[in-house]
Structure formats: C-alpha cells, structure tokens
Coordinates of C-alpha atoms in Angstrom, one line a residue:
Chain A
M162 CA -22.9 -18.6 27.5
S163 CA -24.6 -15.6 24.9
T164 CA -26.1 -13.7 27.8
I165 CA -22.0 -13.5 28.9
Q166 CA -20.9 -12.5 26.1
N167 CA -23.8 -10.3 25.8
K168 CA -22.9 -8.6 29.1
K169 CA -19.1 -8.2 28.0
E170 CA -19.9 -7.1 25.3
N171 CA -21.8 -4.1 26.8
V172 CA -18.9 -3.7 28.7
L173 CA -16.3 -2.9 26.3
T174 CA -18.9 -1.2 24.5
R175 CA -19.7 1.3 26.8
I176 CA -16.0 1.8 27.6
V177 CA -15.8 1.8 24.0
L178 CA -18.0 4.9 24.1
V179 CA -16.5 6.5 27.6
V180 CA -12.7 6.6 25.5
G181 CA -14.5 8.2 22.7
I182 CA -16.5 11.0 25.1
S183 CA -13.4 11.6 27.6
F184 CA -11.3 12.3 24.0
F185 CA -13.5 14.2 22.6
L186 CA -14.0 16.6 25.8
I187 CA -10.1 16.5 26.3
I188 CA -10.1 18.3 22.6
L189 CA -13.2 20.5 23.6
N190 CA -11.5 21.8 26.6
L191 CA -7.9 22.0 24.5
W192 CA -10.0 24.2 22.0
N193 CA -11.5 26.1 24.8
S194 CA -8.5 27.5 26.6
G195 CA -6.8 28.3 23.4
N196 CA -4.5 25.4 23.6
L197 CA -4.9 23.3 20.9
G198 CA -2.8 25.4 18.7
V199 CA -0.2 23.1 20.9
I200 CA -1.9 19.7 19.7
L201 CA -2.3 21.1 15.7
Q202 CA 1.9 22.6 15.9
L203 CA 2.3 18.2 17.7
F204 CA 0.7 17.5 14.0
K205 CA 3.2 18.8 12.1
N206 CA 6.2 17.1 13.7
P207 CA 7.7 15.4 10.0
R208 CA 7.3 11.6 11.8
I209 CA 3.0 12.4 12.0
Q210 CA 3.5 13.7 8.5
V211 CA 5.0 10.2 7.2
F212 CA 3.0 8.0 9.3
T213 CA -0.2 10.2 7.8
I214 CA 0.4 10.0 4.7
V215 CA 1.7 6.4 4.5
V216 CA -1.3 5.0 6.1
T217 CA -3.5 6.8 4.1
A218 CA -1.5 5.8 0.6
I219 CA -1.9 2.4 1.4
L220 CA -5.4 2.5 2.2
L221 CA -6.3 4.9 -1.4
E222 CA -4.2 2.8 -3.2
A223 CA -5.5 -0.5 -1.7
I224 CA -9.3 0.3 -0.4
P225 CA -10.4 0.1 -4.7
F226 CA -8.3 -3.3 -4.8
I227 CA -10.9 -4.4 -1.3
L228 CA -14.1 -3.5 -3.3
I229 CA -13.0 -4.9 -6.3
G230 CA -11.9 -8.2 -4.6
A231 CA -15.7 -7.9 -2.5
L232 CA -17.6 -6.9 -5.9
L233 CA -16.0 -9.6 -7.7
S234 CA -16.0 -12.2 -5.0
G235 CA -20.2 -10.7 -4.4
L236 CA -20.7 -11.4 -8.1
I237 CA -19.3 -15.2 -7.7
E238 CA -21.2 -15.9 -4.5
A239 CA -24.3 -15.0 -6.3
F240 CA -23.3 -16.1 -10.2
V241 CA -20.8 -19.2 -10.3
S242 CA -22.1 -22.3 -9.2
E243 CA -20.4 -24.5 -6.4
E244 CA -20.5 -27.2 -9.7
K245 CA -19.0 -24.8 -12.1
I246 CA -16.4 -23.2 -9.9
R247 CA -15.1 -27.0 -9.1
K248 CA -15.2 -27.7 -12.9
I249 CA -11.8 -24.8 -12.6
F250 CA -10.3 -26.5 -10.6
P251 CA -10.1 -30.5 -11.0
S252 CA -10.1 -32.9 -7.9
N253 CA -6.4 -33.7 -8.7
R254 CA -4.7 -31.3 -5.7
F255 CA -1.6 -30.9 -7.5
L256 CA -2.9 -29.9 -10.8
S257 CA -5.8 -27.7 -8.7
A258 CA -2.4 -25.7 -7.3
V259 CA -1.0 -25.1 -10.6
I260 CA -4.0 -24.0 -12.2
G261 CA -4.7 -21.9 -8.7
S262 CA -1.0 -20.6 -9.5
F263 CA -2.3 -19.1 -13.0
L264 CA -5.4 -17.7 -12.1
G265 CA -3.4 -14.4 -11.3
I266 CA -3.6 -14.3 -14.9
I267 CA -7.2 -14.1 -16.0
F268 CA -8.0 -11.8 -12.2
P269 CA -5.2 -9.9 -11.4
V270 CA -6.2 -8.6 -8.4
C271 CA -3.8 -7.6 -6.0
S272 CA -3.1 -9.6 -3.1
C273 CA -5.4 -6.9 -0.6
G274 CA -8.0 -8.1 -3.3
N275 CA -7.8 -11.6 -3.7
V276 CA -7.7 -12.4 -0.2
V277 CA -11.7 -11.6 -0.2
V278 CA -12.2 -13.6 -3.7
A279 CA -9.8 -16.6 -1.6
K280 CA -12.5 -16.4 1.3
R281 CA -15.7 -16.4 -1.3
L282 CA -13.9 -19.7 -3.4
F283 CA -13.7 -21.6 0.1
K284 CA -17.0 -20.8 1.3
K285 CA -18.1 -22.0 -2.1
G286 CA -15.8 -25.7 -1.4
V287 CA -13.5 -25.4 -4.1
D288 CA -10.3 -27.5 -3.0
T289 CA -8.1 -25.3 -0.5
S290 CA -4.9 -26.2 -2.5
G291 CA -6.6 -24.5 -5.5
V292 CA -7.4 -21.9 -3.7
L293 CA -4.3 -21.2 -1.9
A294 CA -2.2 -21.3 -4.2
Y295 CA -3.8 -18.3 -6.6
M296 CA -4.7 -16.9 -2.9
L297 CA -0.9 -16.6 -2.9
A298 CA 0.8 -16.6 -6.4
S299 CA -1.7 -14.5 -8.2
P300 CA -0.9 -11.3 -7.1
V301 CA 3.0 -11.5 -8.7
I302 CA 1.8 -13.9 -11.4
N303 CA -0.1 -11.9 -13.8
P304 CA 0.9 -9.5 -16.3
I305 CA 1.2 -5.9 -14.5
T306 CA 3.0 -7.5 -12.0
F307 CA 5.1 -9.4 -14.6
L308 CA 4.9 -6.3 -17.2
S309 CA 6.3 -3.6 -13.8
T310 CA 9.3 -6.3 -12.8
L311 CA 10.9 -6.7 -16.3
I312 CA 10.4 -2.6 -17.2
A313 CA 12.1 -2.1 -13.0
F314 CA 15.0 -4.7 -14.1
S315 CA 15.6 -3.2 -17.2
Y316 CA 13.9 -6.2 -19.2
S317 CA 16.1 -8.7 -17.9
L318 CA 14.1 -11.5 -18.5
Q319 CA 16.0 -13.8 -15.5
I320 CA 15.4 -11.9 -12.9
A321 CA 11.0 -11.0 -13.8
V322 CA 11.3 -15.0 -15.0
G323 CA 13.1 -16.0 -11.8
R324 CA 10.5 -14.1 -9.9
V325 CA 7.5 -16.2 -11.3
L326 CA 9.6 -19.6 -11.3
I327 CA 10.2 -19.3 -7.6
T328 CA 6.8 -17.6 -6.3
F329 CA 5.2 -20.6 -8.6
I330 CA 7.4 -23.2 -6.7
V331 CA 6.1 -21.7 -3.3
A332 CA 2.8 -20.9 -3.3
V333 CA 2.3 -25.0 -5.3
A334 CA 4.4 -26.3 -2.6
I335 CA 2.8 -25.0 0.2
S336 CA -0.6 -25.7 -1.1
L337 CA 0.0 -28.8 -1.3
M338 CA 1.1 -29.1 2.4
L339 CA -1.7 -27.4 4.1
S340 CA -4.2 -28.8 1.9
K341 CA -5.5 -30.9 4.0
N342 CA -6.9 -28.5 6.7
K343 CA -10.0 -27.9 6.0
D344 CA -11.6 -25.8 8.6
I345 CA -9.5 -23.1 8.3
L346 CA -12.0 -20.3 8.5
K347 CA -12.3 -18.0 11.3
E348 CA -16.3 -18.4 12.4
D349 CA -16.7 -14.8 12.4
T350 CA -16.1 -14.9 8.4
V351 CA -18.9 -17.3 7.8
E352 CA -22.0 -15.4 7.5
C353 CA -25.8 -16.0 8.5
C354 CA -27.7 -15.5 5.3
F355 CA -30.6 -17.1 7.3
H356 CA -32.8 -13.2 7.5
N357 CA -31.4 -12.8 3.4
H358 CA -33.1 -15.2 1.0
N359 CA -36.3 -12.0 0.4
L360 CA -33.2 -10.7 -1.3
S361 CA -33.1 -9.9 -4.9
K362 CA -29.2 -11.4 -7.0
T363 CA -28.0 -7.7 -7.2
E364 CA -28.9 -7.1 -3.1
R365 CA -27.3 -10.3 -2.7
I366 CA -24.2 -9.1 -4.2
F367 CA -24.2 -5.8 -2.9
H368 CA -25.0 -7.1 1.0
H369 CA -21.2 -9.7 0.1
A370 CA -19.8 -7.2 -0.5
E371 CA -21.0 -4.7 1.9
N372 CA -19.7 -7.4 4.3
D373 CA -15.9 -7.8 2.4
F374 CA -15.6 -4.7 3.2
L375 CA -16.1 -4.0 6.3
L376 CA -15.1 -6.9 7.0
M377 CA -11.6 -7.0 5.6
G378 CA -11.3 -2.8 6.1
K379 CA -11.0 -3.0 9.2
Y380 CA -7.8 -5.4 9.0
L381 CA -6.3 -3.5 6.2
V382 CA -6.2 -0.2 8.3
L383 CA -4.6 -2.2 11.0
G384 CA -1.8 -3.9 8.6
A385 CA -1.2 0.0 7.0
I386 CA -1.0 1.6 10.7
A387 CA 1.7 -1.9 11.4
A388 CA 4.0 -0.6 8.1
G389 CA 3.1 2.9 8.9
I390 CA 5.4 2.9 12.0
F391 CA 7.8 0.7 10.2
Q392 CA 8.1 2.8 7.2
T393 CA 8.3 6.2 9.1
F394 CA 10.6 4.7 12.0
I395 CA 13.2 2.5 10.7
S396 CA 15.8 3.3 8.4
R397 CA 16.1 1.4 5.4
E398 CA 19.8 1.6 4.8
A399 CA 20.2 0.8 8.4
F400 CA 18.3 -2.5 8.1
I401 CA 20.2 -3.6 4.7
A402 CA 23.5 -2.5 6.4
L403 CA 23.6 -5.4 8.5
S404 CA 23.5 -8.3 6.1
G405 CA 27.1 -9.4 6.0
N406 CA 26.8 -12.2 3.8
K407 CA 24.8 -13.4 0.9
V408 CA 22.1 -15.9 2.7
L409 CA 22.0 -13.2 5.5
S410 CA 21.3 -10.6 2.6
V411 CA 18.4 -12.5 1.1
L412 CA 16.8 -13.2 5.1
L413 CA 17.1 -9.4 5.3
M414 CA 15.2 -8.5 1.9
Q415 CA 12.8 -10.5 2.8
I416 CA 12.1 -9.2 5.9
L417 CA 12.1 -5.5 4.5
G418 CA 9.7 -6.5 2.0
I419 CA 7.3 -7.7 4.4
L420 CA 7.9 -4.5 7.2
L421 CA 7.8 -2.6 4.3
S422 CA 3.9 -3.9 2.7
L423 CA 4.2 -2.4 -0.6
C424 CA 1.8 -3.6 -4.2
S425 CA 3.0 -6.0 -6.0
F426 CA 2.6 -3.8 -9.0
A427 CA 5.1 -1.4 -7.7
D428 CA 7.7 -3.5 -5.2
A429 CA 10.1 -4.3 -8.2
F430 CA 10.5 -0.8 -8.7
V431 CA 12.1 0.2 -4.5
A432 CA 13.6 -3.3 -4.6
S433 CA 15.6 -2.2 -7.7
S434 CA 17.2 0.2 -6.3
F435 CA 18.7 -1.6 -3.8
V436 CA 22.2 -1.9 -6.6
N437 CA 23.8 -3.7 -4.2
M438 CA 22.3 -6.8 -3.0
P439 CA 22.7 -10.2 -4.9
S440 CA 19.7 -10.5 -7.1
F441 CA 18.0 -13.4 -5.5
S442 CA 17.6 -11.5 -2.3
K443 CA 15.9 -8.7 -4.6
I444 CA 13.9 -12.1 -5.8
A445 CA 13.3 -13.2 -2.5
F446 CA 11.8 -9.9 -1.3
M447 CA 9.3 -9.1 -4.5
V448 CA 8.1 -12.9 -3.9
A449 CA 7.2 -13.1 0.1
G450 CA 6.3 -8.9 0.1
P451 CA 2.8 -10.2 -1.8
M452 CA 2.9 -13.6 -0.1
M453 CA 2.7 -12.4 3.4
N454 CA 3.9 -9.0 4.1
I455 CA 2.3 -7.2 7.1
T456 CA -1.2 -5.8 6.1
V457 CA -1.5 -8.8 4.3
S458 CA -0.9 -11.2 7.1
I459 CA -3.1 -8.9 9.3
L460 CA -6.3 -9.7 6.3
Y461 CA -5.4 -13.4 6.8
L462 CA -5.5 -13.4 10.3
G463 CA -8.9 -11.3 9.9
T464 CA -9.6 -14.1 7.6
F465 CA -8.4 -17.8 8.5
K466 CA -7.9 -19.5 12.2
K467 CA -5.1 -18.4 13.9
R468 CA -3.6 -21.3 13.7
F469 CA -3.8 -22.0 10.4
V470 CA -2.3 -18.5 9.2
L471 CA 1.1 -19.2 11.9
K472 CA 1.2 -22.7 9.6
L473 CA 0.7 -20.2 6.3
L474 CA 3.6 -17.8 7.5
I475 CA 6.2 -19.6 9.3
S476 CA 6.2 -21.9 5.4
I477 CA 5.8 -19.3 3.4
F478 CA 8.6 -17.6 5.4
F479 CA 11.6 -20.6 5.6
A480 CA 10.6 -21.9 1.7
V481 CA 11.5 -18.1 -0.1
L482 CA 14.6 -18.4 2.4
I483 CA 15.7 -21.1 1.6
L484 CA 14.6 -21.4 -2.3
G485 CA 16.6 -17.7 -2.0
T486 CA 19.4 -18.9 -0.5
L487 CA 20.0 -22.0 -3.0
G488 CA 19.8 -19.2 -5.0
T489 CA 22.1 -16.7 -4.1
F490 CA 24.8 -20.2 -3.8
T491 CA 24.4 -21.9 -7.7
G492 CA 22.4 -18.7 -9.5
R493 CA 24.4 -16.3 -12.5
M494 CA 22.2 -13.9 -11.4
Chain B
M52 CA -32.9 7.7 19.2
E53 CA -33.2 3.9 19.0
V54 CA -31.2 4.6 15.5
F55 CA -27.8 4.9 17.7
K56 CA -27.9 1.4 18.9
K57 CA -28.0 -0.5 15.7
R58 CA -25.4 -1.8 13.8
D59 CA -26.6 -1.0 10.4
F60 CA -26.5 2.4 11.5
Y61 CA -22.9 2.4 12.1
Q62 CA -21.8 0.8 9.1
A63 CA -23.8 3.1 7.0
L64 CA -21.8 5.8 8.5
T65 CA -18.4 4.2 7.9
I66 CA -19.5 3.7 4.6
F67 CA -20.9 7.3 3.4
I68 CA -17.6 8.5 5.7
W69 CA -15.5 6.4 3.3
I70 CA -17.7 8.2 0.4
L71 CA -17.1 11.8 1.6
F72 CA -13.3 11.0 1.9
L73 CA -12.9 9.5 -1.2
F74 CA -14.5 12.7 -2.9
F75 CA -13.3 15.2 -1.8
T76 CA -10.0 13.9 -1.6
V77 CA -10.3 14.1 -5.5
A78 CA -12.1 17.1 -5.8
T79 CA -9.2 18.8 -4.4
G80 CA -6.3 17.4 -5.7
K81 CA -5.1 15.8 -2.2
L82 CA -5.2 13.0 -4.3
E83 CA -1.8 13.5 -6.1
M84 CA -0.8 13.5 -2.6
Y85 CA -0.9 10.1 -2.1
I86 CA -1.0 8.2 -4.9
N87 CA 0.4 7.9 -8.7
K88 CA -2.1 9.6 -11.1
R89 CA -2.6 6.8 -13.3
F90 CA -4.6 4.9 -10.0
F91 CA -7.1 7.9 -9.9
P92 CA -9.3 5.9 -12.4
L93 CA -9.3 2.8 -10.0
T94 CA -10.2 5.3 -7.0
I95 CA -12.8 6.6 -8.6
I96 CA -14.7 2.9 -9.0
G97 CA -13.9 2.7 -5.8
L98 CA -16.3 6.0 -5.2
L99 CA -18.7 4.5 -7.3
V100 CA -18.8 1.3 -5.9
L101 CA -19.2 2.5 -2.0
L102 CA -22.0 4.2 -3.1
A103 CA -23.4 1.5 -4.4
L104 CA -23.4 0.2 -0.7
F105 CA -24.4 2.9 0.4
I106 CA -27.3 3.2 -1.4
N107 CA -28.0 -0.7 -1.0
K108 CA -27.4 -0.6 2.8
I109 CA -30.3 2.1 3.1
K110 CA -32.5 -0.1 0.8
R111 CA -32.1 -2.9 3.1
V112 CA -32.3 -1.3 6.3
K113 CA -35.4 0.0 5.7
K114 CA -36.4 -3.6 4.6
E115 CA -35.5 -5.5 8.3
D116 CA -35.0 -5.6 11.4
T117 CA -31.4 -4.6 12.1
E118 CA -28.9 -6.1 15.2
D119 CA -27.9 -4.0 18.0
I120 CA -24.1 -2.8 17.5
N121 CA -21.7 -4.8 19.5
I122 CA -18.1 -4.7 20.2
Q123 CA -17.2 -5.6 17.5
S124 CA -19.2 -3.7 15.1
S125 CA -18.3 -0.7 17.3
L126 CA -14.8 -1.6 16.7
S127 CA -15.0 -2.0 12.9
F128 CA -16.4 1.3 13.3
I129 CA -13.8 2.9 14.6
A130 CA -11.0 1.4 13.1
L131 CA -12.1 2.1 9.4
L132 CA -12.8 5.9 10.9
F133 CA -9.3 6.2 11.7
P134 CA -7.4 7.0 9.3
V135 CA -10.3 9.5 7.7
L136 CA -10.1 11.7 11.0
L137 CA -6.2 11.5 11.1
A138 CA -6.0 12.4 7.8
V139 CA -8.5 15.3 8.1
V140 CA -7.0 16.0 11.4
V141 CA -3.2 16.1 10.1
R142 CA -3.5 18.3 6.8
P143 CA -0.4 16.3 5.4
C144 CA 1.7 18.2 3.0
S145 CA 4.3 16.3 1.2
L146 CA 7.0 14.0 2.2
P147 CA 9.6 15.4 4.4
G148 CA 12.9 15.2 4.1
L149 CA 13.0 12.3 7.0
A150 CA 11.1 10.3 4.5
A151 CA 13.8 10.8 2.4
S152 CA 16.6 9.8 5.3
K153 CA 15.0 6.9 6.1
R154 CA 14.4 5.5 2.8
G155 CA 18.0 6.0 1.7
I156 CA 19.0 9.0 -0.9
S157 CA 19.2 7.2 -4.6
Q158 CA 20.3 7.9 -8.2
E159 CA 19.4 4.6 -8.9
F160 CA 16.0 4.0 -10.3
A161 CA 14.8 1.9 -13.0
G162 CA 12.8 3.1 -16.5
G163 CA 13.1 6.4 -18.5
N164 CA 13.6 6.7 -21.8
V165 CA 16.6 8.8 -22.5
M166 CA 15.8 9.3 -26.1
E167 CA 12.0 10.7 -24.9
I168 CA 13.9 13.6 -23.2
L169 CA 16.7 14.1 -25.9
K170 CA 13.7 14.6 -28.7
T171 CA 11.8 16.7 -26.2
Q172 CA 12.0 20.2 -26.7
L173 CA 13.1 21.3 -23.7
E174 CA 12.1 24.5 -22.4
M175 CA 15.3 27.2 -21.1
E176 CA 15.5 29.6 -18.7
G177 CA 18.7 32.4 -19.8
N178 CA 21.1 30.2 -20.3
Y179 CA 19.9 27.0 -18.2
K180 CA 18.4 24.0 -19.8
K181 CA 15.2 23.6 -17.0
L182 CA 15.2 20.0 -16.0
N183 CA 13.6 17.6 -13.2
I184 CA 16.1 15.6 -10.8
K185 CA 14.7 12.0 -13.3
Q186 CA 15.8 13.5 -16.6
V187 CA 18.5 14.4 -15.5
L188 CA 19.1 11.1 -14.1
I189 CA 18.4 9.4 -16.7
L190 CA 21.1 11.6 -19.0
A191 CA 24.0 11.3 -16.9
K192 CA 23.9 7.3 -16.5
E193 CA 22.2 6.9 -20.7
K194 CA 24.1 10.0 -22.5
P195 CA 26.3 11.2 -20.0
E196 CA 28.2 13.2 -22.8
E197 CA 24.8 14.9 -23.1
I198 CA 24.8 16.5 -20.1
D199 CA 28.6 16.6 -18.5
G200 CA 29.7 20.1 -18.4
K201 CA 25.9 21.7 -19.7
A202 CA 24.4 24.2 -16.9
V203 CA 20.4 23.4 -15.9
S204 CA 18.0 24.5 -13.7
V205 CA 16.3 21.7 -11.2
E206 CA 13.9 22.1 -9.5
G207 CA 13.2 20.5 -5.7
F208 CA 13.7 20.5 -1.9
V209 CA 17.1 20.4 0.3
F210 CA 18.8 17.7 2.3
K211 CA 21.8 19.2 4.3
Q212 CA 24.1 16.8 5.4
K213 CA 27.6 17.9 7.7
D214 CA 29.1 20.0 4.9
P215 CA 27.9 23.0 4.9
E216 CA 29.1 23.5 1.7
R217 CA 27.0 20.9 -0.6
F218 CA 23.3 19.3 0.0
I219 CA 20.9 17.2 -1.4
L220 CA 18.4 18.6 -3.6
V221 CA 16.1 15.9 -3.4
R222 CA 12.6 14.9 -4.9
F223 CA 10.7 11.4 -4.7
L224 CA 9.5 9.1 -7.7
I225 CA 6.0 7.3 -6.8
T226 CA 5.5 4.1 -8.8
C227 CA 1.9 3.7 -7.2
C228 CA 1.7 5.4 -3.7
A229 CA 3.5 7.6 -1.3
A230 CA 4.6 4.1 0.7
D231 CA 6.6 2.9 -2.2
A232 CA 8.3 6.7 -3.0
T233 CA 12.2 6.5 -3.3
P234 CA 13.5 9.5 -3.2
L235 CA 16.0 11.1 -6.2
G236 CA 19.2 13.5 -5.0
I237 CA 21.7 15.3 -6.8
D238 CA 24.6 16.5 -4.8
V239 CA 24.8 20.3 -5.7
L240 CA 27.7 22.3 -4.8
Y241 CA 27.0 25.4 -3.1
S242 CA 29.3 27.7 -1.2
N243 CA 26.3 29.4 1.5
T244 CA 24.2 25.7 2.2
R245 CA 24.3 27.0 5.7
E246 CA 21.3 29.4 4.2
L247 CA 19.3 26.8 2.7
K248 CA 16.3 25.8 5.0
Q249 CA 16.2 21.7 6.0
D250 CA 13.5 20.3 3.3
S251 CA 12.9 24.4 1.7
W252 CA 12.1 24.0 -2.2
V253 CA 14.7 25.5 -4.2
K254 CA 15.4 26.3 -7.7
V255 CA 19.2 25.3 -8.7
Y256 CA 21.2 26.7 -11.7
G257 CA 24.5 25.3 -11.9
K258 CA 26.5 23.0 -14.1
C259 CA 26.7 19.1 -14.2
R260 CA 30.2 17.5 -13.7
I261 CA 29.8 13.6 -13.2
E262 CA 32.8 12.5 -11.5
E263 CA 33.0 8.9 -10.8
D264 CA 29.8 7.9 -12.5
K265 CA 27.8 10.3 -10.2
I266 CA 26.4 13.8 -10.9
I267 CA 27.3 16.9 -9.0
I268 CA 25.7 19.9 -9.6
M269 CA 28.3 23.5 -8.9
A270 CA 25.4 25.5 -8.6
D271 CA 25.7 29.2 -9.1
D272 CA 22.7 30.7 -7.8
V273 CA 20.5 29.1 -5.4
K274 CA 17.1 30.8 -5.4
E275 CA 13.7 29.6 -2.9
T276 CA 10.8 28.9 -4.8
Q277 CA 7.1 27.7 -4.5
K278 CA 6.2 23.9 -3.7
P279 CA 5.1 22.8 -7.4
S280 CA 1.3 21.4 -7.2
N281 CA 2.7 18.2 -7.7
V282 CA 5.4 17.3 -5.6
Y283 CA 6.6 13.9 -7.2
L284 CA 7.7 12.6 -10.3
Y285 CA 6.4 9.8 -11.8

C-alpha cells in the first residue's frame, strides 16, 4: 500500500516540478524575446491589482494571528498537562460548552488563530463540546470584537449584545449537537512525535508551532484566494439588491459575511455600512462570518474530517438563519 | 544536491521567504497599503516568531535525519509561495476605482468624533479649509451647520459615472486591512469632469452644500495632485 502511495507521490512530485520548470522557461522565453512587457502590462489590470491587494492584505493580517495561535498551541502542548486542561472544562457537556464560549475573553485570538488552538485542545483530549464552543464563539465573544461592534454601531448596546447572544446560543447549541462526534481530527493533522523525544521544551514549542504554521498557512492561502476572487468579481451592492424581504435579507447578508471573509475585529464596520438592511440581518452577517467564512471553512477542512466539517457548516448556517429570521420578525431593532 | 530532496529544506525555505517578504513589506513602507497601522506591532511579532521558528528549524535539521519531500509538502511549499510571488510580480499600488464600484461607494460609516475636528486647528489653503473626506462626512452628519456653505479643499481619487458634469471624490477607509476597506465618497459638481482621468488623484476646491442630507461640493477648481504616501483613511 505504501509503495503504491510512494509511486503516486513520486509521479505527482514530478508533475509539479515539470509544470514549475515549464512555467519558468516560458517566462524566460518571453523575457528573452522582449515580450515580457505584455505580461507585465497585464498585471496593471485593475482586477489583478484588487485581487493581489485583497489576498495579500488578508494574509498579512491573519498570519501573525496564525503564528500567535501556533505559539500558544505549542505552549499548551509543552507546558499544560491534560489534567490541568480538563479541570478548566467540566465533565458536564453543557457547562463545558458555556465555559468554552467565554474563553475568548481571556484568549482573544481571532478566527484564524483559534482553529490552531482548538486543534491542540482536541489533541489534549478536552471534551468536544467545550472546544467547539470555544472555536465558534471566541472570535466574537471577546473584548476587542465587542468594543469594535459598539463603536461601529454608534454605541448601540442592543446590536453588540444581540451579536454576543446569538453567537452564544449558536455556539452552545451546535457544540452540544455535535459533541458526540469523537474522532473528528483529520489524520494528517495528527503529528508523529516518535523521533522528537530528545527535544527540549523550547524546541518542542517551536516544532509544534512550525507544524501548525505550515499546515494551516497553506489552507489560509487557499481561503484568502477564494475571498479575493469574490471581492474582485462580485459587486456587494448588486448582491444585496437581491434581498426582497426580511428572510432573504438575513440569508443574503449571512452569505455575504461568509464570502467576504473579514476579520471579526473589523466586520462590524462593514456591516454598519449597509444602512438599509434590518438589524438582525447585520447580526447574521457578523455571526456567520467569523464562524464559517471561506477562509475559516478551509482551515476547518485542513483540521477536521470532511464529514464533520460538512455537518458543522450546515448546522451553523441554518442556526444563524433561523435565529436571524426569528429576530427580524419579533425584534424591535 | 541531496539537500534539494529533503522536506525540511523546503520548509525552512518557505519560512525564510516569508521572513524576507514581511521584512521588506515593513521596511519599504508597503505594509501601509495592506493593513491598518495599528496592526503593525502584530506584524513585527509575527516576523519575530517566524525568525525563532527558522532558527529552531535550522538547529533541528543539523541534528536529525529528515524525510524526503513528498507531494503534500511540495504543494504546501507552492501554496505558501504563491501569495509572495503574486505580490512581488504584480507590485500593486493601491486599491483602484474598480474596488470602489464593487463595494459600493458610501457616505455612511461608523465612528469619528465631531468635537475633535472642531477643536483641531485646521490648515487653510487660501480661502479653503483643508479637510479629508471622512472629516467632511462626519461634519455633514453631526454638525451640518458647520460645513454647509463653507469653502473646503479635499483630496481623493476620481470616480466618474455617466454624468459629464459630476464625479465622486473617493477615498478608502480601512479598519483592519484592505479587505474591509470601505470607499467613502462625496459628489462633486464640476463642469470639466470629462477632462479628468478615472482613478487619478485630485484636489477639489469648492463650496459644500447639503441637499436632502447628502453633501455635495460645488467645485471652483479641481487640480491633479500626486498620490499621497498613504492612500487610506483610518
């Protein structure tokens, strides 16, 4: 089995090398024939400029968070015993989910970084409900996001508290619903440490942090590219113009939050600019975005098994849609 | 040559390329084009963490036998290299008008302290009070009497639509990074709009008028200007 796998990998590696070398030769040929200017002119195209700026901006903003998350994850691995972590999360699943939801107040790492931390907690054997609730809620339920939501909505406590409340309900409900799934981590995220026993604690921290950075960084790039494509080619206003009624407004704002892949520390400022949309549709934008935007969803795919990610994304989507719709019909905001 | 087959070589190279990329983005001031200044310390922390990872990696490579590169690690290498290559090759300048049209130009935004603007000793250019688009919009919303009928000079880039006597003066406001940049715009009435180039940076001199809660500048003159070193408002 492993020989077949090795052969397959060898073939694929060669394909990657051949494509790379061919690409390099084409560029060299264009440069030699003086036609490289045509290609360089192509890069001046506004679409390519917007795409490059959006992709690079998302990465430059998210990579420090991924690195901090990776370092935190390495510290947990090296210094915090499984027993200590289990003490933080009680054995009662509901209480564990509630505590997990509020852990972001102590560790305000944004959505990209906390997937890395959550993965480490899973590996430490923490109850699924607690870690899931932490992973889903912490990008929103933390002091920085709360303050930015308050400022963005001219100190409207209703919106800021409504966002926290809906995030809390969705995170706790979903983590309880999915907590029975135990074997959820993807196999290639389970590291092999048999040859690392001779490493010092500091070396172990950096070793784990490096693994997390290289693994999650790749998925982050894919997520940023997807968000970049959406931001370059789709018009936000045309998208929102499709909303004809309250349910549709919640649905579309929620989808927009997912497609834009904004940081939870900043999304409130974008949400508040949609002045004609109902408040709950803006809350749906600010809840669904940090929990399941393209970048984060691709990070989930790099961490968990596909089946679990599918269940997780579908549950978040419908939970936010239902709560957002109920809010628009019953709320006063 | 054996080293080129090793997975750790490519992993160390990936980290090293990102260190260089972050370093040059910070050192050349290009970081301002992508993210809000207040996140700069985080980038520096990221750079230091990467440096620590790189040193640790080199130390470990010397100690251990490492595995050969496989498809998983070569794809990872390519994926992490792609954005660096893209940014280096494309060398973007600033978000163009296309981004403004895709995002929808707005006069609505959150934050901003009107008292702060009123207290500040604003610079004058002749008879015109020098303001930025954000300050004009805050004043128009919070204290319209302070801006209605006043002569101002405002800088931004040109966003032309169909009307030959009107354009929108635009500037992006960013909170975290260019992905969340919101285009703020003010309508400018100017008879020679046709002569202006789309996306060009200009300084508008004119009188403000508030019509149905929207602010318009009746331009006396529009002068082409150099793109400012920092194109965003915060």
